[in-house]
Coordinates of N, CA and C and ligand atoms in Angstrom, one line a residue:
M47 N 8.4 12.6 -39.8 CA 8.2 12.6 -38.4 C 7.4 11.4 -38.0
N48 N 8.0 10.6 -37.1 CA 7.3 9.3 -36.7 C 6.9 9.4 -35.2
G49 N 6.9 10.5 -34.6 CA 6.3 10.6 -33.3 C 7.3 10.4 -32.1
F50 N 8.5 9.8 -32.4 CA 9.5 9.8 -31.4 C 10.8 10.1 -32.0
H51 N 11.8 10.5 -31.1 CA 13.0 11.0 -31.5 C 14.2 10.0 -31.3
G52 N 15.2 10.2 -32.0 CA 16.4 9.3 -31.9 C 16.8 9.2 -30.5
S53 N 16.8 10.3 -29.7 CA 17.2 10.3 -28.3 C 16.4 9.3 -27.5
D54 N 15.1 9.0 -27.9 CA 14.3 8.1 -27.2 C 14.9 6.7 -27.1
L55 N 15.8 6.4 -28.1 CA 16.3 5.0 -28.2 C 17.5 4.8 -27.4
V56 N 18.0 5.8 -26.7 CA 19.2 5.7 -25.9 C 18.8 5.2 -24.5
G57 N 19.6 4.4 -23.8 CA 19.3 3.9 -22.5 C 19.0 2.5 -22.5
F58 N 18.8 1.9 -21.2 CA 18.7 0.4 -21.2 C 17.4 -0.1 -21.9
L59 N 16.4 0.8 -22.0 CA 15.1 0.3 -22.7 C 15.3 0.2 -24.2
G60 N 16.3 0.9 -24.7 CA 16.5 0.9 -26.2 C 15.3 1.2 -27.0
A61 N 15.0 0.3 -28.0 CA 13.8 0.6 -28.9 C 12.5 0.3 -28.1
A62 N 12.6 -0.2 -26.9 CA 11.3 -0.4 -26.1 C 10.8 0.9 -25.5
Y63 N 11.7 1.9 -25.5 CA 11.3 3.2 -24.8 C 9.9 3.7 -25.2
P64 N 9.7 3.9 -26.5 CA 8.3 4.4 -26.9 C 7.2 3.5 -26.6
W65 N 7.5 2.1 -26.5 CA 6.4 1.2 -26.1 C 6.1 1.3 -24.6
V66 N 7.1 1.5 -23.8 CA 6.9 1.7 -22.4 C 6.2 3.0 -22.2
K67 N 6.5 4.1 -23.0 CA 5.9 5.3 -22.8 C 4.4 5.2 -23.2
S68 N 4.1 4.4 -24.3 CA 2.7 4.2 -24.6 C 1.9 3.5 -23.5
A69 N 2.6 2.5 -22.9 CA 1.9 1.8 -21.8 C 1.7 2.7 -20.6
H70 N 2.7 3.6 -20.3 CA 2.6 4.6 -19.3 C 1.4 5.4 -19.5
L71 N 1.2 6.0 -20.7 CA 0.1 6.9 -20.9 C -1.2 6.2 -21.0
T72 N -1.3 5.0 -21.4 CA -2.5 4.2 -21.4 C -3.0 4.1 -20.0
F73 N -2.1 3.7 -19.1 CA -2.5 3.5 -17.7 C -2.7 4.8 -17.0
V74 N -2.1 5.9 -17.4 CA -2.4 7.2 -16.9 C -3.9 7.5 -17.2
I75 N -4.3 7.2 -18.4 CA -5.7 7.5 -18.7 C -6.7 6.7 -17.8
F76 N -6.4 5.4 -17.6 CA -7.2 4.6 -16.8 C -7.2 5.1 -15.3
W77 N -6.0 5.4 -14.9 CA -5.9 5.9 -13.5 C -6.7 7.2 -13.3
M78 N -6.5 8.2 -14.3 CA -7.2 9.4 -14.1 C -8.8 9.2 -14.2
A79 N -9.2 8.3 -15.1 CA -10.6 8.0 -15.2 C -11.2 7.5 -13.8
G80 N -10.4 6.6 -13.1 CA -10.8 6.2 -11.8 C -10.8 7.3 -10.8
L81 N -9.8 8.2 -10.9 CA -9.7 9.3 -9.9 C -10.8 10.3 -10.1
F82 N -11.3 10.4 -11.3 CA -12.4 11.4 -11.6 C -13.7 10.8 -11.2
I83 N -13.9 9.5 -11.4 CA -15.2 8.9 -11.1 C -15.5 8.6 -9.7
L84 N -14.4 8.1 -8.9 CA -14.7 7.7 -7.5 C -15.2 8.8 -6.6
P85 N -14.6 10.0 -6.6 CA -15.2 11.0 -5.7 C -16.6 11.5 -6.2
R86 N -16.9 11.3 -7.5 CA -18.3 11.6 -8.0 C -19.2 10.6 -7.4
F87 N -18.8 9.3 -7.4 CA -19.6 8.3 -6.7 C -19.9 8.6 -5.3
Y88 N -18.8 9.1 -4.6 CA -19.0 9.5 -3.2 C -20.0 10.6 -3.0
V89 N -20.1 11.6 -3.9 CA -21.1 12.6 -3.8 C -22.5 12.0 -3.8
Y90 N -22.7 11.1 -4.8 CA -24.0 10.4 -4.9 C -24.3 9.6 -3.7
H91 N -23.2 8.9 -3.2 CA -23.3 8.0 -2.1 C -23.8 8.7 -0.8
H92 N -23.2 9.9 -0.6 CA -23.5 10.8 0.5 C -25.0 11.0 0.7
E93 N -25.8 11.0 -0.4 CA -27.2 11.3 -0.4 C -28.0 10.1 0.0
T94 N -27.4 8.9 0.2 CA -28.2 7.7 0.5 C -28.3 7.5 2.0
T95 N -29.3 6.8 2.5 CA -29.4 6.5 3.9 C -28.6 5.2 4.2
P96 N -27.7 5.3 5.2 CA -26.9 4.1 5.6 C -27.8 2.9 5.8
G97 N -27.3 1.8 5.2 CA -28.1 0.5 5.4 C -29.1 0.3 4.3
S98 N -29.4 1.3 3.5 CA -30.4 1.2 2.4 C -29.9 0.4 1.3
A99 N -30.7 -0.1 0.4 CA -30.3 -0.9 -0.8 C -29.4 0.0 -1.7
E100 N -29.7 1.3 -1.8 CA -28.9 2.2 -2.6 C -27.5 2.3 -2.0
D101 N -27.5 2.5 -0.7 CA -26.2 2.6 0.0 C -25.3 1.4 -0.3
R102 N -25.9 0.2 -0.2 CA -25.1 -1.0 -0.5 C -24.7 -1.1 -1.9
A103 N -25.5 -0.6 -2.9 CA -25.1 -0.6 -4.3 C -23.9 0.3 -4.5
W104 N -23.9 1.5 -3.9 CA -22.7 2.4 -4.0 C -21.5 1.8 -3.4
I105 N -21.6 1.2 -2.3 CA -20.5 0.5 -1.6 C -19.8 -0.5 -2.6
E106 N -20.7 -1.3 -3.2 CA -20.2 -2.3 -4.2 C -19.5 -1.6 -5.4
R107 N -20.2 -0.6 -6.0 CA -19.6 0.1 -7.1 C -18.2 0.7 -6.8
E108 N -18.2 1.3 -5.6 CA -16.9 2.0 -5.2 C -15.8 1.0 -5.0
K109 N -16.1 -0.1 -4.4 CA -15.1 -1.2 -4.2 C -14.6 -1.7 -5.5
R110 N -15.5 -1.8 -6.5 CA -15.0 -2.3 -7.8 C -14.1 -1.3 -8.5
V111 N -14.5 0.0 -8.5 CA -13.6 1.0 -9.1 C -12.3 1.0 -8.5
R112 N -12.2 0.8 -7.1 CA -10.9 0.8 -6.4 C -10.1 -0.4 -6.8
S113 N -10.7 -1.6 -6.8 CA -9.9 -2.8 -6.9 C -9.7 -3.1 -8.4
I114 N -10.6 -2.8 -9.3 CA -10.4 -3.2 -10.7 C -9.7 -2.1 -11.5
I115 N -10.0 -0.8 -11.2 CA -9.4 0.3 -12.0 C -8.2 1.0 -11.2
L116 N -8.6 1.6 -10.1 CA -7.6 2.5 -9.4 C -6.3 1.8 -9.0
T117 N -6.4 0.7 -8.2 CA -5.2 0.1 -7.7 C -4.3 -0.4 -8.8
P118 N -4.8 -1.2 -9.7 CA -3.9 -1.7 -10.8 C -3.3 -0.6 -11.7
A119 N -4.2 0.4 -12.0 CA -3.7 1.4 -12.9 C -2.6 2.2 -12.2
M120 N -2.8 2.5 -11.0 CA -1.8 3.3 -10.2 C -0.5 2.6 -10.2
L121 N -0.5 1.3 -9.9 CA 0.7 0.5 -9.8 C 1.4 0.5 -11.1
L122 N 0.7 0.3 -12.2 CA 1.3 0.2 -13.6 C 1.8 1.6 -14.0
V123 N 1.1 2.7 -13.7 CA 1.6 4.0 -14.1 C 3.0 4.2 -13.4
W124 N 3.1 3.8 -12.1 CA 4.3 3.9 -11.3 C 5.4 3.1 -12.0
L125 N 5.1 1.8 -12.3 CA 6.1 0.9 -12.8 C 6.6 1.5 -14.1
F126 N 5.8 1.8 -15.1 CA 6.2 2.3 -16.4 C 6.9 3.6 -16.2
G127 N 6.3 4.5 -15.4 CA 6.9 5.8 -15.2 C 8.3 5.8 -14.6
L128 N 8.5 4.9 -13.7 CA 9.9 4.8 -13.1 C 10.9 4.2 -14.1
L129 N 10.4 3.2 -14.9 CA 11.3 2.7 -16.0 C 11.7 3.8 -16.9
L130 N 10.8 4.7 -17.3 CA 11.1 5.8 -18.2 C 12.1 6.7 -17.5
A131 N 11.8 7.0 -16.2 CA 12.7 7.9 -15.4 C 14.1 7.4 -15.3
F132 N 14.3 6.1 -15.0 CA 15.6 5.6 -14.9 C 16.3 5.6 -16.3
N133 N 15.5 5.3 -17.3 CA 16.1 5.2 -18.7 C 16.7 6.6 -19.1
I134 N 15.9 7.7 -18.8 CA 16.4 9.0 -19.3 C 17.2 9.7 -18.2
G135 N 17.4 9.1 -17.1 CA 18.1 9.8 -16.0 C 17.4 11.1 -15.5
A136 N 16.1 10.9 -15.3 CA 15.3 12.1 -15.0 C 15.5 12.6 -13.5
F137 N 16.0 11.7 -12.6 CA 16.1 12.1 -11.2 C 17.0 13.3 -11.1
G138 N 16.6 14.3 -10.3 CA 17.4 15.5 -10.1 C 17.0 16.7 -11.1
Q139 N 16.3 16.3 -12.2 CA 15.9 17.4 -13.1 C 14.7 18.1 -12.5
G140 N 14.6 19.4 -12.6 CA 13.6 20.2 -12.0 C 12.2 19.8 -12.3
W141 N 11.9 19.6 -13.6 CA 10.5 19.3 -13.9 C 10.1 17.9 -13.3
F142 N 11.1 17.0 -13.3 CA 10.8 15.6 -12.8 C 10.6 15.6 -11.3
S143 N 11.4 16.4 -10.6 CA 11.2 16.5 -9.1 C 9.8 17.0 -8.8
A144 N 9.4 18.1 -9.6 CA 8.1 18.7 -9.3 C 7.0 17.6 -9.7
K145 N 7.2 16.9 -10.8 CA 6.2 15.9 -11.2 C 6.1 14.8 -10.1
L146 N 7.3 14.4 -9.7 CA 7.3 13.3 -8.7 C 6.5 13.7 -7.4
A147 N 6.7 15.0 -7.0 CA 6.0 15.5 -5.8 C 4.5 15.4 -6.0
L148 N 4.1 15.8 -7.2 CA 2.7 15.8 -7.5 C 2.1 14.4 -7.6
V149 N 2.9 13.4 -8.2 CA 2.3 12.1 -8.3 C 2.3 11.4 -6.9
V150 N 3.3 11.7 -6.1 CA 3.3 11.2 -4.7 C 2.0 11.7 -4.0
A151 N 1.7 13.0 -4.2 CA 0.5 13.6 -3.6 C -0.8 13.0 -4.1
L152 N -0.8 12.7 -5.4 CA -1.9 12.0 -6.0 C -2.1 10.6 -5.5
T153 N -1.0 9.9 -5.3 CA -1.1 8.6 -4.7 C -1.6 8.7 -3.3
G154 N -1.2 9.7 -2.5 CA -1.7 9.9 -1.2 C -3.2 10.2 -1.2
Y155 N -3.6 11.0 -2.2 CA -5.0 11.3 -2.4 C -5.8 10.1 -2.6
Q156 N -5.3 9.1 -3.3 CA -6.0 7.9 -3.6 C -6.1 7.1 -2.3
G157 N -5.0 7.1 -1.4 CA -5.1 6.5 -0.1 C -6.2 7.1 0.7
W158 N -6.2 8.4 0.7 CA -7.2 9.1 1.5 C -8.6 8.7 1.0
M159 N -8.8 8.6 -0.3 CA -10.1 8.2 -0.9 C -10.5 6.8 -0.5
G160 N -9.6 5.9 -0.4 CA -9.8 4.6 0.0 C -10.4 4.6 1.5
A161 N -9.7 5.4 2.3 CA -10.1 5.4 3.7 C -11.4 6.1 3.8
Y162 N -11.7 7.1 3.0 CA -13.0 7.8 3.1 C -14.1 6.8 2.6
G163 N -13.8 6.0 1.6 CA -14.8 5.0 1.2 C -15.2 4.0 2.2
R164 N -14.2 3.6 3.0 CA -14.4 2.7 4.1 C -15.3 3.3 5.2
K165 N -15.1 4.7 5.4 CA -16.0 5.4 6.4 C -17.4 5.4 5.9
L166 N -17.6 5.7 4.6 CA -18.9 5.7 4.0 C -19.6 4.4 4.1
A167 N -18.8 3.3 3.9 CA -19.3 2.0 3.9 C -19.8 1.6 5.4
G168 N -19.1 2.3 6.4 CA -19.4 2.0 7.8 C -20.6 2.9 8.2
G169 N -21.2 3.7 7.3 CA -22.4 4.5 7.6 C -22.1 5.9 8.0
A170 N -20.8 6.3 8.0 CA -20.4 7.7 8.3 C -20.5 8.6 7.1
R171 N -20.7 9.9 7.3 CA -20.7 10.8 6.2 C -19.9 12.0 6.7
P172 N -18.5 11.8 6.9 CA -17.7 12.8 7.6 C -17.7 14.2 7.0
L173 N -17.6 14.3 5.7 CA -17.4 15.6 5.1 C -18.7 16.3 4.7
E174 N -18.8 17.6 4.7 CA -19.9 18.4 4.0 C -19.8 18.1 2.5
N175 N -21.0 18.1 1.9 CA -21.0 17.9 0.4 C -20.1 18.9 -0.3
K176 N -20.1 20.1 0.2 CA -19.3 21.2 -0.4 C -17.8 20.9 -0.4
T177 N -17.4 20.4 0.8 CA -15.9 20.1 0.9 C -15.6 18.9 0.0
L178 N -16.5 17.9 -0.1 CA -16.3 16.8 -0.9 C -16.1 17.2 -2.4
R179 N -17.0 18.2 -2.8 CA -16.9 18.7 -4.2 C -15.6 19.4 -4.4
I180 N -15.1 20.1 -3.4 CA -13.8 20.8 -3.6 C -12.7 19.7 -3.8
M181 N -12.8 18.7 -2.9 CA -11.8 17.6 -3.0 C -11.8 16.9 -4.4
N182 N -13.0 16.9 -5.0 CA -13.1 16.3 -6.4 C -12.3 17.0 -7.4
E183 N -11.9 18.3 -7.1 CA -11.1 19.0 -8.1 C -9.6 18.6 -8.1
V184 N -9.2 18.0 -7.0 CA -7.7 17.7 -6.9 C -7.1 16.9 -8.1
P185 N -7.7 15.8 -8.5 CA -7.1 15.1 -9.6 C -7.0 15.9 -10.9
G186 N -8.0 16.7 -11.2 CA -8.0 17.6 -12.4 C -6.9 18.6 -12.4
I187 N -6.8 19.3 -11.2 CA -5.7 20.3 -11.1 C -4.3 19.6 -11.2
A188 N -4.2 18.4 -10.5 CA -2.9 17.7 -10.6 C -2.6 17.3 -12.0
A189 N -3.6 16.9 -12.8 CA -3.4 16.5 -14.2 C -2.9 17.6 -15.0
V190 N -3.5 18.8 -14.9 CA -3.1 20.0 -15.6 C -1.6 20.3 -15.3
L191 N -1.2 20.3 -14.1 CA 0.1 20.6 -13.7 C 1.1 19.6 -14.2
I192 N 0.8 18.3 -14.0 CA 1.7 17.2 -14.4 C 1.9 17.2 -15.9
V193 N 0.9 17.3 -16.7 CA 1.0 17.3 -18.1 C 1.9 18.5 -18.6
T194 N 1.6 19.7 -18.0 CA 2.4 20.8 -18.3 C 3.9 20.6 -18.0
L195 N 4.2 20.0 -16.9 CA 5.6 19.7 -16.5 C 6.3 18.8 -17.4
V196 N 5.6 17.7 -17.8 CA 6.3 16.7 -18.7 C 6.4 17.2 -20.1
I197 N 5.4 18.0 -20.6 CA 5.5 18.4 -22.0 C 6.3 19.6 -22.2
V198 N 6.0 20.7 -21.4 CA 6.7 22.0 -21.5 C 8.1 21.9 -20.9
K199 N 8.2 21.1 -19.8 CA 9.5 21.0 -19.0 C 10.0 22.4 -18.8
P200 N 9.2 23.3 -18.1 CA 9.5 24.7 -17.9 C 10.8 24.9 -17.1
F201 N 11.3 23.9 -16.3 CA 12.5 24.0 -15.5 C 13.1 22.7 -15.3
Ligands
HEM45 C1 3.4 7.8 -10.9 C2 4.6 8.1 -11.2 C3 5.0 8.7 -12.6 C4 6.3 8.6 -13.0 C5 7.5 8.1 -12.2 C6 6.4 9.2 -14.3 C7 7.5 9.4 -15.1 C8 7.6 9.8 -16.4 C9 8.7 9.9 -17.2 C10 10.1 9.7 -16.7 C11 8.3 10.2 -18.5 C12 9.2 10.4 -19.7 C13 9.4 11.9 -20.0 C14 10.2 12.1 -21.3 O1 10.4 11.1 -22.0 O2 10.5 13.2 -21.5 C15 6.9 10.3 -18.4 C16 6.1 10.7 -19.5 C17 4.8 11.2 -19.4 N1 4.1 11.2 -18.3 FE1 4.6 10.3 -16.5 N2 5.1 9.6 -14.7 C18 4.2 9.3 -13.6 C19 2.9 9.6 -13.6 C20 2.2 10.3 -14.6 C21 0.9 10.9 -14.4 C22 0.0 10.7 -13.2 C23 0.6 11.6 -15.6 C24 -0.6 12.4 -16.0 C25 -1.6 12.8 -15.2 C26 1.8 11.5 -16.4 C27 1.9 12.0 -17.7 C28 2.9 11.8 -18.6 C29 2.9 12.3 -19.9 C30 1.8 13.0 -20.6 C31 4.1 11.9 -20.5 C32 4.6 12.0 -21.9 C33 5.6 13.1 -22.1 C34 6.4 13.0 -23.4 O3 5.8 13.1 -24.4 O4 7.6 12.8 -23.3 N3 2.7 10.7 -15.8 N4 6.4 10.0 -17.2

């Protein structure tokens, strides 16, 4: 057993398929790391006084997570994921439609987080801490569902 199957070599990617899959999963890890850490930063940021040195430090950290980790990782996960999907003709299959809906939602969540970060940077604290903590659970729940869909392919 070498970790991939003969059927992985069919399609326009040919022998590159497992390489593309490795790249996909590497950037999935980076993307998820960013999605887990950014809302945690927001919880800490909430506790600072707008305009303070601490407030400015969180604004800078958050900006770096978004521009260095989240945005590039998300784009690369999409790029490699779509290559895999076209290669295996995943469109129309039940598990893939469900996964696609979840990753679109996760991408939307990232957009929402970017907008929320800009509000924090402007001195606003729109959400209750408790609501923000509940929002923090979104990427974890999405990851459980997505991994189950791609590995188990229950439908
Ligand atoms: C952003 C858009 C994404 C697209 C278009 C996409 C698409 C795909 C496709 C087509 C495969 C190949 C499945 C197979 O060979 O059976 C795959 C593999 C995989 N994806 Fe994604 N994916 C995306 C995002 C994600 C995310 C966010 C996660 C996890 C949180 C994830 C986790 C995985 C895993 C674990 C595999 C490996 C499954 C296997 O061993 O075959 N993907 N992806």
